Short mmCIF file of C-alpha atoms and ligand atoms in Angstrom, two decimals:
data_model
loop_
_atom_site.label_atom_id
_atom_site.label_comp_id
_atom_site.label_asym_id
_atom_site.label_seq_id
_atom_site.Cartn_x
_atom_site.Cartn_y
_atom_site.Cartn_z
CA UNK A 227 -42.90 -31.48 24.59
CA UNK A 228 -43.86 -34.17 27.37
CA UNK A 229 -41.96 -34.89 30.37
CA UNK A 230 -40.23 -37.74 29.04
CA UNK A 231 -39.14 -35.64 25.91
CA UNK A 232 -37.92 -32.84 27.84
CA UNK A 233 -35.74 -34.98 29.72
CA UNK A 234 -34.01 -36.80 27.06
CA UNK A 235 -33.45 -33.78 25.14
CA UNK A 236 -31.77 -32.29 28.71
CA UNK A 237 -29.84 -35.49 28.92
CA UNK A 238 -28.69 -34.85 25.33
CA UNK A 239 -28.26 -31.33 25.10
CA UNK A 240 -26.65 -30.44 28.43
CA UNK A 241 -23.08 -32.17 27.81
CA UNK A 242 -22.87 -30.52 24.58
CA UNK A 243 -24.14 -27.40 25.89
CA UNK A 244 -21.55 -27.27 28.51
CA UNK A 245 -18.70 -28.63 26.12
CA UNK A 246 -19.75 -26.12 23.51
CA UNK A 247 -19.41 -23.51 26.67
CA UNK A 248 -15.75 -24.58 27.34
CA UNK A 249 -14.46 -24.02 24.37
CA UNK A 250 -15.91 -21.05 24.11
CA UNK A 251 -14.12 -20.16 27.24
CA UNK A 252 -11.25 -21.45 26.39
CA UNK A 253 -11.17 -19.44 23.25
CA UNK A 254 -11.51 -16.46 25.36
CA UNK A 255 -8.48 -17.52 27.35
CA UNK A 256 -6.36 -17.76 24.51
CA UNK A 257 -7.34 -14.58 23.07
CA UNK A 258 -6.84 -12.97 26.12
CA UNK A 259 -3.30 -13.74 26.67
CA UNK A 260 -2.57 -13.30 22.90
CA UNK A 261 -4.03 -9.50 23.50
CA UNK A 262 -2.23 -9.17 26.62
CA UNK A 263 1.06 -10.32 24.62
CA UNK A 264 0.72 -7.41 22.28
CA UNK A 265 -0.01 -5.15 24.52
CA UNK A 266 2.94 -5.82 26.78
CA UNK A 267 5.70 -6.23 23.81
CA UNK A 268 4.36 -2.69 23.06
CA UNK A 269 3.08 -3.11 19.33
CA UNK A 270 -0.69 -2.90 19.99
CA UNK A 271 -1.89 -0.49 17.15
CA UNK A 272 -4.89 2.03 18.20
CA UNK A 273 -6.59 3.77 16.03
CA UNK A 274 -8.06 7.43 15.46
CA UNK A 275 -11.17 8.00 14.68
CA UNK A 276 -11.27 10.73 11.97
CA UNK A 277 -14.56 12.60 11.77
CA UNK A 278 -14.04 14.25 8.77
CA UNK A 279 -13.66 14.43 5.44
CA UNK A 280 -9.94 12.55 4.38
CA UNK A 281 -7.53 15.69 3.62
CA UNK A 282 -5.38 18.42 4.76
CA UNK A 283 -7.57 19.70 7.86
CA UNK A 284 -9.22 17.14 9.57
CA UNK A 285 -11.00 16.66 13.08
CA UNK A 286 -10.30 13.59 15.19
CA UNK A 287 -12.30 12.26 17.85
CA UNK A 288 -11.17 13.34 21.05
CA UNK A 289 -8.50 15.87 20.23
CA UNK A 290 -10.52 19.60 19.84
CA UNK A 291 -9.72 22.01 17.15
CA UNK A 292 -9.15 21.03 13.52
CA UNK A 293 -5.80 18.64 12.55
CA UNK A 294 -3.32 19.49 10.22
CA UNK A 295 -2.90 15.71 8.50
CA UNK A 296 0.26 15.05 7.43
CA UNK A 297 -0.92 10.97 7.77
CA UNK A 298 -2.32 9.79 4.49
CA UNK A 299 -1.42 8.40 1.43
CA UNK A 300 -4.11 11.02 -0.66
CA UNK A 301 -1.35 12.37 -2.16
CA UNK A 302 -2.61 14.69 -4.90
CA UNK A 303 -6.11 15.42 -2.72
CA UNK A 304 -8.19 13.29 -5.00
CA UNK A 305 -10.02 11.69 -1.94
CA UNK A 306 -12.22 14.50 -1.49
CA UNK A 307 -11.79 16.53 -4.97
CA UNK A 308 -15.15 18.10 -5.83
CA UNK A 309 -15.30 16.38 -9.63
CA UNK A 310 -14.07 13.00 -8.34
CA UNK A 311 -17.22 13.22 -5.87
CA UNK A 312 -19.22 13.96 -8.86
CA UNK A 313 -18.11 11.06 -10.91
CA UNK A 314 -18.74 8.45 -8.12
CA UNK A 315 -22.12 10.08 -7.21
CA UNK A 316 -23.29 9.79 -11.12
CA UNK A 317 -21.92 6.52 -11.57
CA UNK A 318 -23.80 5.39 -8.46
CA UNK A 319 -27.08 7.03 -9.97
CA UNK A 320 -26.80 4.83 -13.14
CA UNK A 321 -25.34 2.07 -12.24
CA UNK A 322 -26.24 1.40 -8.75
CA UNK A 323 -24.62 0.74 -5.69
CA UNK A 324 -23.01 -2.93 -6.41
CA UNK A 325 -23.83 -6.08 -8.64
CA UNK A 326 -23.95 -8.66 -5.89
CA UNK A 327 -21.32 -10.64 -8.55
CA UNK A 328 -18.11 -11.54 -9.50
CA UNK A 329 -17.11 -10.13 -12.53
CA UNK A 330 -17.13 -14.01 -14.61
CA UNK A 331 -20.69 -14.76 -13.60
CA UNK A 332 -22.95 -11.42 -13.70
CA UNK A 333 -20.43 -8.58 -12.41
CA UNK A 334 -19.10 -6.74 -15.17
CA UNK A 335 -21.00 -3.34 -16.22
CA UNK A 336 -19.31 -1.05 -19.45
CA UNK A 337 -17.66 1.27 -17.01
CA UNK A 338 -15.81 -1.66 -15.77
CA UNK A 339 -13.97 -2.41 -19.04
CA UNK A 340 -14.07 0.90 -19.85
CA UNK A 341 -11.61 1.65 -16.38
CA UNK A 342 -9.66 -1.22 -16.98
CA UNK A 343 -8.65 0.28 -20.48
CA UNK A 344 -7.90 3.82 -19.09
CA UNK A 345 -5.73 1.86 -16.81
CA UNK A 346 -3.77 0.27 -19.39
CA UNK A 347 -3.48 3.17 -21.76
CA UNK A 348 -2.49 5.44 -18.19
CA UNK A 349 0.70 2.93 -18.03
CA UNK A 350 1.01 2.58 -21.68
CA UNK A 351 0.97 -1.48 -21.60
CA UNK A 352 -1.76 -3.66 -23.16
CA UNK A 353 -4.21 -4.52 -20.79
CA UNK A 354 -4.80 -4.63 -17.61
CA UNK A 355 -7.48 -6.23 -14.80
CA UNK A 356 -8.53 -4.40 -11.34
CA UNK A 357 -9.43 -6.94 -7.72
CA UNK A 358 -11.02 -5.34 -5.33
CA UNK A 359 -7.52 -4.42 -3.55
CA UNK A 360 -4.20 -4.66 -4.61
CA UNK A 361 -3.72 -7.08 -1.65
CA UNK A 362 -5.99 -8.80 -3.73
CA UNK A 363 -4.50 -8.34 -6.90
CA UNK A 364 -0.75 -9.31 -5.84
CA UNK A 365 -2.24 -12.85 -4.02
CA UNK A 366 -3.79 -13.36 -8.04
CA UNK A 367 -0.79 -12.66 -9.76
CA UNK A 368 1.73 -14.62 -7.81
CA UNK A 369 -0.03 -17.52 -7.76
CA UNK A 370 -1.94 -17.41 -11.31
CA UNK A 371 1.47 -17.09 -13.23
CA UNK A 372 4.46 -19.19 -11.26
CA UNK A 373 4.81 -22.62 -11.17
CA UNK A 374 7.39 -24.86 -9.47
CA UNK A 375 9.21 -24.72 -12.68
CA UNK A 376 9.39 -20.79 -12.23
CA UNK A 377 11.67 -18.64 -9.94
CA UNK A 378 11.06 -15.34 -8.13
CA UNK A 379 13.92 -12.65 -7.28
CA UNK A 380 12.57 -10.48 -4.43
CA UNK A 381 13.70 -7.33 -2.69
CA UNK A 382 15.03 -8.20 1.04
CA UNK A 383 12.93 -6.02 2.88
CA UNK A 384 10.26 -7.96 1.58
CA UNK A 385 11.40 -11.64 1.67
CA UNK A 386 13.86 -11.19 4.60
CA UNK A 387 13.12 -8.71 7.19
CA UNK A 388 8.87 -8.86 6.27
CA UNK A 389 9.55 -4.68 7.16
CA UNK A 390 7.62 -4.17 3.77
CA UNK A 391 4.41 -5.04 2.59
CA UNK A 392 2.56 -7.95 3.81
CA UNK A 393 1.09 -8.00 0.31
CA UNK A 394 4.17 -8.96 -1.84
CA UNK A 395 5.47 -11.53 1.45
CA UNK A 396 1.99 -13.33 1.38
CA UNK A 397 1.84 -13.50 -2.42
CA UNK A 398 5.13 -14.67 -2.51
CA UNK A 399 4.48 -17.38 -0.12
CA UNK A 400 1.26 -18.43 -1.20
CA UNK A 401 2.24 -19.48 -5.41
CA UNK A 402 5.22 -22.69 -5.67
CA UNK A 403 7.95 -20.42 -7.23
CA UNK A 404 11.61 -20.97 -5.88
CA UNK A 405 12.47 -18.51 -3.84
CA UNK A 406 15.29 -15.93 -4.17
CA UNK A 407 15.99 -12.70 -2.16
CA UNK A 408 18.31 -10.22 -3.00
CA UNK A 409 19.84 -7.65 -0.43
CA UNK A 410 18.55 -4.30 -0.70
CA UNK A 411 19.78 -1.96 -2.91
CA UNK A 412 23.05 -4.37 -4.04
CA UNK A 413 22.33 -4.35 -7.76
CA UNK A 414 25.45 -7.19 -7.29
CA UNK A 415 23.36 -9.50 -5.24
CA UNK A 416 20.42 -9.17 -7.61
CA UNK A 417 22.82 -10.25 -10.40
CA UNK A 418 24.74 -13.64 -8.34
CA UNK A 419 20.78 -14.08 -7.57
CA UNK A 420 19.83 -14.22 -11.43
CA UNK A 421 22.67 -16.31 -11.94
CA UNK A 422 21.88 -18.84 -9.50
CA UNK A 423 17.78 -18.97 -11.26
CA UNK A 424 19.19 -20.03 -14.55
CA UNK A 425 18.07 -23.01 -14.44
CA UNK A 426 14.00 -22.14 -13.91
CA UNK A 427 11.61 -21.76 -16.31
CA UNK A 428 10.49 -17.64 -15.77
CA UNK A 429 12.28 -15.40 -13.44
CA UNK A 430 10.43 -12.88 -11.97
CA UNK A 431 12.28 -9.75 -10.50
CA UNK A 432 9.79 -8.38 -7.64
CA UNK A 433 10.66 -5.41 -6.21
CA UNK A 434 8.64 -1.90 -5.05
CA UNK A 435 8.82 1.10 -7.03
CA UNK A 436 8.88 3.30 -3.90
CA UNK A 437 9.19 1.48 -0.96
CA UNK A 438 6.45 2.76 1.41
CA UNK A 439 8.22 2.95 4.73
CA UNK A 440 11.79 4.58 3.68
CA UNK A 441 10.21 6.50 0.85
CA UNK A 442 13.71 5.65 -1.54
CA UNK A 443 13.30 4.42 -4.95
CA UNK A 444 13.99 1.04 -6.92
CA UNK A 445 16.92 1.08 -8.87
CA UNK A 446 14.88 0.21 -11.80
CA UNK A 447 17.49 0.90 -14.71
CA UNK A 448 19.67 -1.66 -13.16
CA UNK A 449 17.10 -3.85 -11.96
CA UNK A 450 16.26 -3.95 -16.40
CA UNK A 451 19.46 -4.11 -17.40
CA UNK A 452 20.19 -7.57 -15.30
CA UNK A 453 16.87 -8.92 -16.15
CA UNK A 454 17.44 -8.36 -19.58
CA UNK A 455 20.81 -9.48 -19.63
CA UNK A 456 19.35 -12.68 -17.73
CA UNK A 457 16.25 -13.11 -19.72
CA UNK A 458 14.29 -12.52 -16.12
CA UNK A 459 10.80 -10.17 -16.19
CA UNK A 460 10.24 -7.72 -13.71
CA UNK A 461 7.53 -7.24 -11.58
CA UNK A 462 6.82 -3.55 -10.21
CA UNK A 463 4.52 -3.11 -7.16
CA UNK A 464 3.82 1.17 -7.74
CA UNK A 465 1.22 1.27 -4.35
CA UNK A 466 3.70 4.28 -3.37
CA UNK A 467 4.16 5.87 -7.21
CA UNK A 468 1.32 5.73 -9.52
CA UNK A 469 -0.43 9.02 -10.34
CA UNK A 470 2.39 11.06 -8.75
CA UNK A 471 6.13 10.47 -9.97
CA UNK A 472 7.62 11.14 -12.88
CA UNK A 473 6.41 14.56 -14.46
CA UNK A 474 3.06 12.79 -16.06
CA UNK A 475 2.72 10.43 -12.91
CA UNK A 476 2.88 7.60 -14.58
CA UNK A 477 5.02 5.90 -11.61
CA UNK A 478 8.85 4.91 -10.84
CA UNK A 479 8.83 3.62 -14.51
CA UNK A 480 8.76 6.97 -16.13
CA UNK A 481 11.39 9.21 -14.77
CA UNK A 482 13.71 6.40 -14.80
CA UNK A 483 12.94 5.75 -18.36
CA UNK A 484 12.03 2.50 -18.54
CA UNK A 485 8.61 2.20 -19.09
CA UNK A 486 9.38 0.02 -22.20
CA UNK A 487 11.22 -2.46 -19.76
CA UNK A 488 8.91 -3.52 -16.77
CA UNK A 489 6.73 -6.15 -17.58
CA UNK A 490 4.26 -6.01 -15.17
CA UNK A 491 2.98 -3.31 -12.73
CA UNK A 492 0.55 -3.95 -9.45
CA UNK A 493 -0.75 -1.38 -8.11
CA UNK A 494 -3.50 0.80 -6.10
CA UNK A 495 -6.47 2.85 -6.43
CA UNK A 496 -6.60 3.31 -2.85
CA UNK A 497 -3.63 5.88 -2.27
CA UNK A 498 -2.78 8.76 -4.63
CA UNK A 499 -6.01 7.83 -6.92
CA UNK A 500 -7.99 8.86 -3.84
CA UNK A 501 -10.06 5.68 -3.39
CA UNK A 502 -10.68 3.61 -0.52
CA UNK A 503 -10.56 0.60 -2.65
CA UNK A 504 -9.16 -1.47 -6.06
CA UNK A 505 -6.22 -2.49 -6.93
CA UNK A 506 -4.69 -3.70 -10.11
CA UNK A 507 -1.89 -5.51 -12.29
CA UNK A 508 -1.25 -3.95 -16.18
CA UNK A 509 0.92 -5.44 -18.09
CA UNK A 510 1.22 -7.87 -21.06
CA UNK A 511 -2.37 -8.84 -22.81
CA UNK A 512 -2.10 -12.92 -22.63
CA UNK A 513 -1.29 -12.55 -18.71
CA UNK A 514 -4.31 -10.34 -18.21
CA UNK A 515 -6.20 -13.22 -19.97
CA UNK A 516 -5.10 -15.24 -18.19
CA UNK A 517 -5.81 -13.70 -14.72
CA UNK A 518 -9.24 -13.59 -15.43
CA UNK A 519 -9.22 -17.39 -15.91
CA UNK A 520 -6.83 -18.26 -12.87
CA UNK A 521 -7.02 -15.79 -10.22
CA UNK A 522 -8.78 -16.98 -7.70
CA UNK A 523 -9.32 -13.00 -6.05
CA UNK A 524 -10.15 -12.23 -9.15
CA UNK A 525 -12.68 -15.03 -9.81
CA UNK A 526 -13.99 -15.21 -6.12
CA UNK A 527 -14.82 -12.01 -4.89
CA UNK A 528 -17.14 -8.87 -5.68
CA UNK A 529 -16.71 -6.29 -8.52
CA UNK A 530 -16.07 -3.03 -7.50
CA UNK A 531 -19.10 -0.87 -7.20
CA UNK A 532 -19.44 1.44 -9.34
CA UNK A 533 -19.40 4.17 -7.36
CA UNK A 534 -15.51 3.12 -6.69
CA UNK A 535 -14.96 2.67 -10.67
CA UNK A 536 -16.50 6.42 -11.53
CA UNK A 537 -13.93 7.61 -8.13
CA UNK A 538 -11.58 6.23 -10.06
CA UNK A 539 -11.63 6.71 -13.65
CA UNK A 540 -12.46 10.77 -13.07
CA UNK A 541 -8.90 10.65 -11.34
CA UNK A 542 -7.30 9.24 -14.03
CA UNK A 543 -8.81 11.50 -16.41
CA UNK A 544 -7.79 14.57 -14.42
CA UNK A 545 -4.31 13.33 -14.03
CA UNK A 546 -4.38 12.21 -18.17
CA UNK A 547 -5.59 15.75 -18.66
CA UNK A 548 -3.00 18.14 -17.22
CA UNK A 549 0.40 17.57 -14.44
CA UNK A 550 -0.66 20.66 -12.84
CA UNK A 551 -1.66 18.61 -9.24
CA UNK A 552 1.45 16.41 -9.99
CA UNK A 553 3.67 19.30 -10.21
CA UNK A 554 2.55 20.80 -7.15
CA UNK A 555 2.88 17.98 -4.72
CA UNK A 556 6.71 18.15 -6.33
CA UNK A 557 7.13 21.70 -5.32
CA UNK A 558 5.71 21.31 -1.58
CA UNK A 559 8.01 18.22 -1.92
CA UNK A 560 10.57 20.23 -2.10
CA UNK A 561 9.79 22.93 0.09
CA UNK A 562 9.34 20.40 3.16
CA UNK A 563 12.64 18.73 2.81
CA UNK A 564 14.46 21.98 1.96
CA UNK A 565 13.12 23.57 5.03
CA UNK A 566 13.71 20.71 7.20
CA UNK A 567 17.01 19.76 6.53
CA UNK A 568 18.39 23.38 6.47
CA UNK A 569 16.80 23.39 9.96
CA UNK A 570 19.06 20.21 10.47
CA UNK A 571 17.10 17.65 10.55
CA UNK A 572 17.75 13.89 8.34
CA UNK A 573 15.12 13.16 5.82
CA UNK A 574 15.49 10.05 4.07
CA UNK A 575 15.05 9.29 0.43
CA UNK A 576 14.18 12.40 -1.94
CA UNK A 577 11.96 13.97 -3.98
CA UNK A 578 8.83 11.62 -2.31
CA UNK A 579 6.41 13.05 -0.64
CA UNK A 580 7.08 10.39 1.78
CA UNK A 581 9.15 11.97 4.07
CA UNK A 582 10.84 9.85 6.91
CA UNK A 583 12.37 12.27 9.92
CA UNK A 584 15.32 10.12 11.12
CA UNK A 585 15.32 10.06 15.54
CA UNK A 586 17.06 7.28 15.96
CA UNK A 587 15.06 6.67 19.45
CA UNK A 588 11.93 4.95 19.38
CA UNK A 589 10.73 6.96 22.67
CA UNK A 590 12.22 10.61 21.72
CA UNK A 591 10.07 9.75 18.32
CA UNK A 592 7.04 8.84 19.98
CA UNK A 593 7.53 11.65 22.45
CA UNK A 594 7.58 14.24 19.73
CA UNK A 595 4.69 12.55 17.71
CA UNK A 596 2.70 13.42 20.83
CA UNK A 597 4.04 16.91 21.03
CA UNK A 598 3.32 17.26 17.56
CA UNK A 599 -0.30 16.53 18.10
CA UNK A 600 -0.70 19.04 20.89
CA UNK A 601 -0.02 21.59 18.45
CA UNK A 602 -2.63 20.58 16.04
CA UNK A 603 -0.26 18.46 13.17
CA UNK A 604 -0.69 14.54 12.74
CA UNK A 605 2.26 12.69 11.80
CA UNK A 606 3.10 9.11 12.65
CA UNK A 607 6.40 7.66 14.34
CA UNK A 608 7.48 4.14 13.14
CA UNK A 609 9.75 2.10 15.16
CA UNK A 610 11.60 -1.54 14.99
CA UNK A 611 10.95 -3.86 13.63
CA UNK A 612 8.86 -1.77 10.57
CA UNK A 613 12.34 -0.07 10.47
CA UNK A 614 15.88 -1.23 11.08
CA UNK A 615 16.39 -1.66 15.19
CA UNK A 616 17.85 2.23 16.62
CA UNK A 617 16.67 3.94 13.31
CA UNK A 618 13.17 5.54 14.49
CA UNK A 619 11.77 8.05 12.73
CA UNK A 620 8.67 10.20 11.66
CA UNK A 621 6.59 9.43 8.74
CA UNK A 622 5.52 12.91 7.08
CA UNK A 623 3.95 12.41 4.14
CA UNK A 624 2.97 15.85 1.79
CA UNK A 625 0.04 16.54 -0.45
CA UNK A 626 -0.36 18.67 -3.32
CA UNK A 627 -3.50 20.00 -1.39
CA UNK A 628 -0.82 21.16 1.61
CA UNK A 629 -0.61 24.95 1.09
CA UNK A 630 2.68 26.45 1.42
CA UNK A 631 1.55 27.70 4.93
CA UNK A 632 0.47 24.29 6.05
CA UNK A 633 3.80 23.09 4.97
CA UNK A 634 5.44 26.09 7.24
CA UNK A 635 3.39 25.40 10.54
CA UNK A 636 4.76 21.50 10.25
CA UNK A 637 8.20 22.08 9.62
CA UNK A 638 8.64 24.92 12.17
CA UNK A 639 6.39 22.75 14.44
CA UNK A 640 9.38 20.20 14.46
CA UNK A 641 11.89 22.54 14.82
CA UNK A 642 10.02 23.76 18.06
CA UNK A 643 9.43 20.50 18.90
CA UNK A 644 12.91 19.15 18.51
CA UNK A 645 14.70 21.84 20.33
CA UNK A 646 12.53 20.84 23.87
CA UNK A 647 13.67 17.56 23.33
CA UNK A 648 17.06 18.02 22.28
CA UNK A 649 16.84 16.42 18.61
CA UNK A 650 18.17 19.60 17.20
CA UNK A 651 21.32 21.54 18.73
C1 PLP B 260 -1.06 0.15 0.22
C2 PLP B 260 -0.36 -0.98 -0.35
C3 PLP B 260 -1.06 -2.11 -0.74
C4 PLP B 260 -2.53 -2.30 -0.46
O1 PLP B 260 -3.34 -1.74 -1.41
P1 PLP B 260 -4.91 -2.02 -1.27
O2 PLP B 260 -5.43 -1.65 -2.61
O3 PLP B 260 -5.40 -1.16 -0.16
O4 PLP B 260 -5.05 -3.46 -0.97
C5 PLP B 260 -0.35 -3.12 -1.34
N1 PLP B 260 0.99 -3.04 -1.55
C6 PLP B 260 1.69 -1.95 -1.17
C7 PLP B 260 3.15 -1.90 -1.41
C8 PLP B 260 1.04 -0.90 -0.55
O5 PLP B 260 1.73 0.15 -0.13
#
């Protein structure tokens, strides 16, 4: 470059340069005081650094000595179960690790179709369509099916107090439906609600099957008797049920008896299936067509490798096969909360193995969370606003791979635990 050059390109460079620089500094201002916001109001979220295998006994950066995890949603163990390894290591053999696709333009392989039938025949409904999360596959639905002709009927804690999953709240506020939410559990409210949607095209009851946080259970026979008295559908996000309630684990639909009655089901491969990824919605052939014309999740991102889809269609087979891992997560189930409330502590909800330990004070629960640790056993504490304000409690959540021992040291773990700090007389 000549001298002349050089300096014209200085002269026109250097402002920008310096501009480009401000901003840049200004951007780290901002993020600054946003980080410094979170920090102070107390919600910054930190995370441990598991260096392990996912399951019962794992080791944790920083802390010495194995863990006893009572932190995960792998409810029946399937994360690390020998033949589920299998099936993902032979499907990544012969089918490779990914098709750099979407499923529409060069993504599909047989095992993909061949999952998404297993799928629908596991739920008994007529077809269904997996996304590469079920964050995904709730932002397709949502938008894909309702208009601004259509209505949707949503649970509170979702709509309301945004305690549950950020999932159903953004699908919900990303498709043109009108907007109802109905106060959680009033089976009245739900039915004014329905009332009030006459006049739209499709309502659409959404509502969890287990809600994640308070581990209680959708009043789903009510919930499809009012739809069905209304002419509404209902929507049933089973993130926190499929593969482990009801005594096949077919979800919140089967014990309840209405499998016959929900019309469409969302849900996850990445909790009790043992994945780290996938979701999914079954439900009614012509919708699932339609989702793989509309939604835009669907159409614009990956397919699962297919290490993920052999993960996950072993699981399903094991689980189609025998209730043997079902029926033991019930009965460690029901030794935890036995145990724990004749020791006289509150557990809320029943019969899932997520297991909230009511404290009431967000410090006294955070307190004995650390205590907890100290003696080996990870559990979480959740305070406001993920739960109601002065209702803090302790996330356990059970496994069918928990042995009856590791079930013992928790519970009498809290019990020791509780009595230093005065949570138990
Ligand atoms: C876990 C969870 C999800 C997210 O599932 P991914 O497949 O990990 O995206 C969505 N909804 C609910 C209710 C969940 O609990």
């Amino acid at each position: 470059m000549s001298a002349g050059n050089a300096w014209r390109a200085a002269l026109f460079w250097g402002p920008r340069r310096r501009r480009a620089q401000s901003a840049l500094a200004q951007l780290r201002g901002i993020l600054e005081g946003e980080l410094e916001g979170i920090c102070g109001a107390g919600t910054w979220k930190s995370e441990r650094v598991i260096t392990s295998r996912q399951g019962p006994h794992i080791r944790v950066n920083g802390v010495s000595g194995g863990i006893l995890n009572f932190c995960a949603n792998n409810y029946l163990g399937l994360s690390s179960h020998p033949e589920v390894i299998q099936a993902g290591l032979q499907a990544l053999e012969e089918f490779g690790a990914g098709l750099s696709s979407v499923r529409f333009i060069c993504g599909t392989q047989s095992i993909h179709k061949n999952l998404e039938a297993k799928i629908a025949h596991f739920h008994q409904r007529e077809d269904a369509i997996f996304y590469p999360s079920c964050f995904d596959a709730k932002a397709g639905l949502f938008e894909a099916l309702l208009t601004l002709e259509d209505a949707v009927l949503s649970d509170e804690l979702n709509c309301l107090h945004h305690r549950h999953h950020a999932s159903i709240i953004d699908a919900i506020r990303l498709c043109k439906a009108h907007k109802y939410c109905y106060r959680h559990p009033d089976m009245a409210d739900l039915e004014a609600k329905l009332q009030g949607a006459q006049k739209h095209r499709l309502r659409l009851v959404a509502t969890d099957g287990a809600f994640s946080m308070d581990g209680d259970i959708a009043r789903l026979q009510e919930i499809c008797r009012f739809a069905s008295r209304y002419g509404a559908l209902v929507f049933v996000d089973e993130c926190h049920a499929t593969g482990f309630l009801g005594p096949t684990g077919r979800g919140t639909d089967e014990p309840l008896g209405v499998m016959d009655q929900v019309t469409i089901i969302n849900s996850t491969l990445g909790k009790a299936l043992g994945r780290a990824s996938g979701g999914y919605t079954t439900g009614p052939g012509p919708l699932v067509s339609l989702l793989r014309q509309r939604a835009r999740p669907y159409l614009f991102s990956n397919s699962l490798p297919p290490a993920v889809v052999g993960y996950a269609s072993k699981a399903l087979d094991l689980l189609m096969e025998s209730n043997t891992i079902v029926q033991s997560m019930a009965a460690k189930i029901q030794r935890f909360r036995s145990k724990m409330e004749a020791a006289g502590f509150t557990i809320l909800g029943a019969s899932h193995p997520i297991c909230p330990v009511i404290l009431g004070d967000a410090r006294l629960a955070s307190r004995i969370v650390d205590d907890m640790l100290e003696r080996g056993i990870f559990v979480i504490g959740f305070s406001y606003p993920v739960v109601p304000k002065g209702k803090a409690w302790i996330r356990v959540q059970i496994s069918a791979v928990h042995s009856e021992e590791d079930i013992d040291r928790c519970e009498e773990a809290f019990v020791e635990v509780g009595r230093l700090h005065r949570a138990l007389p």
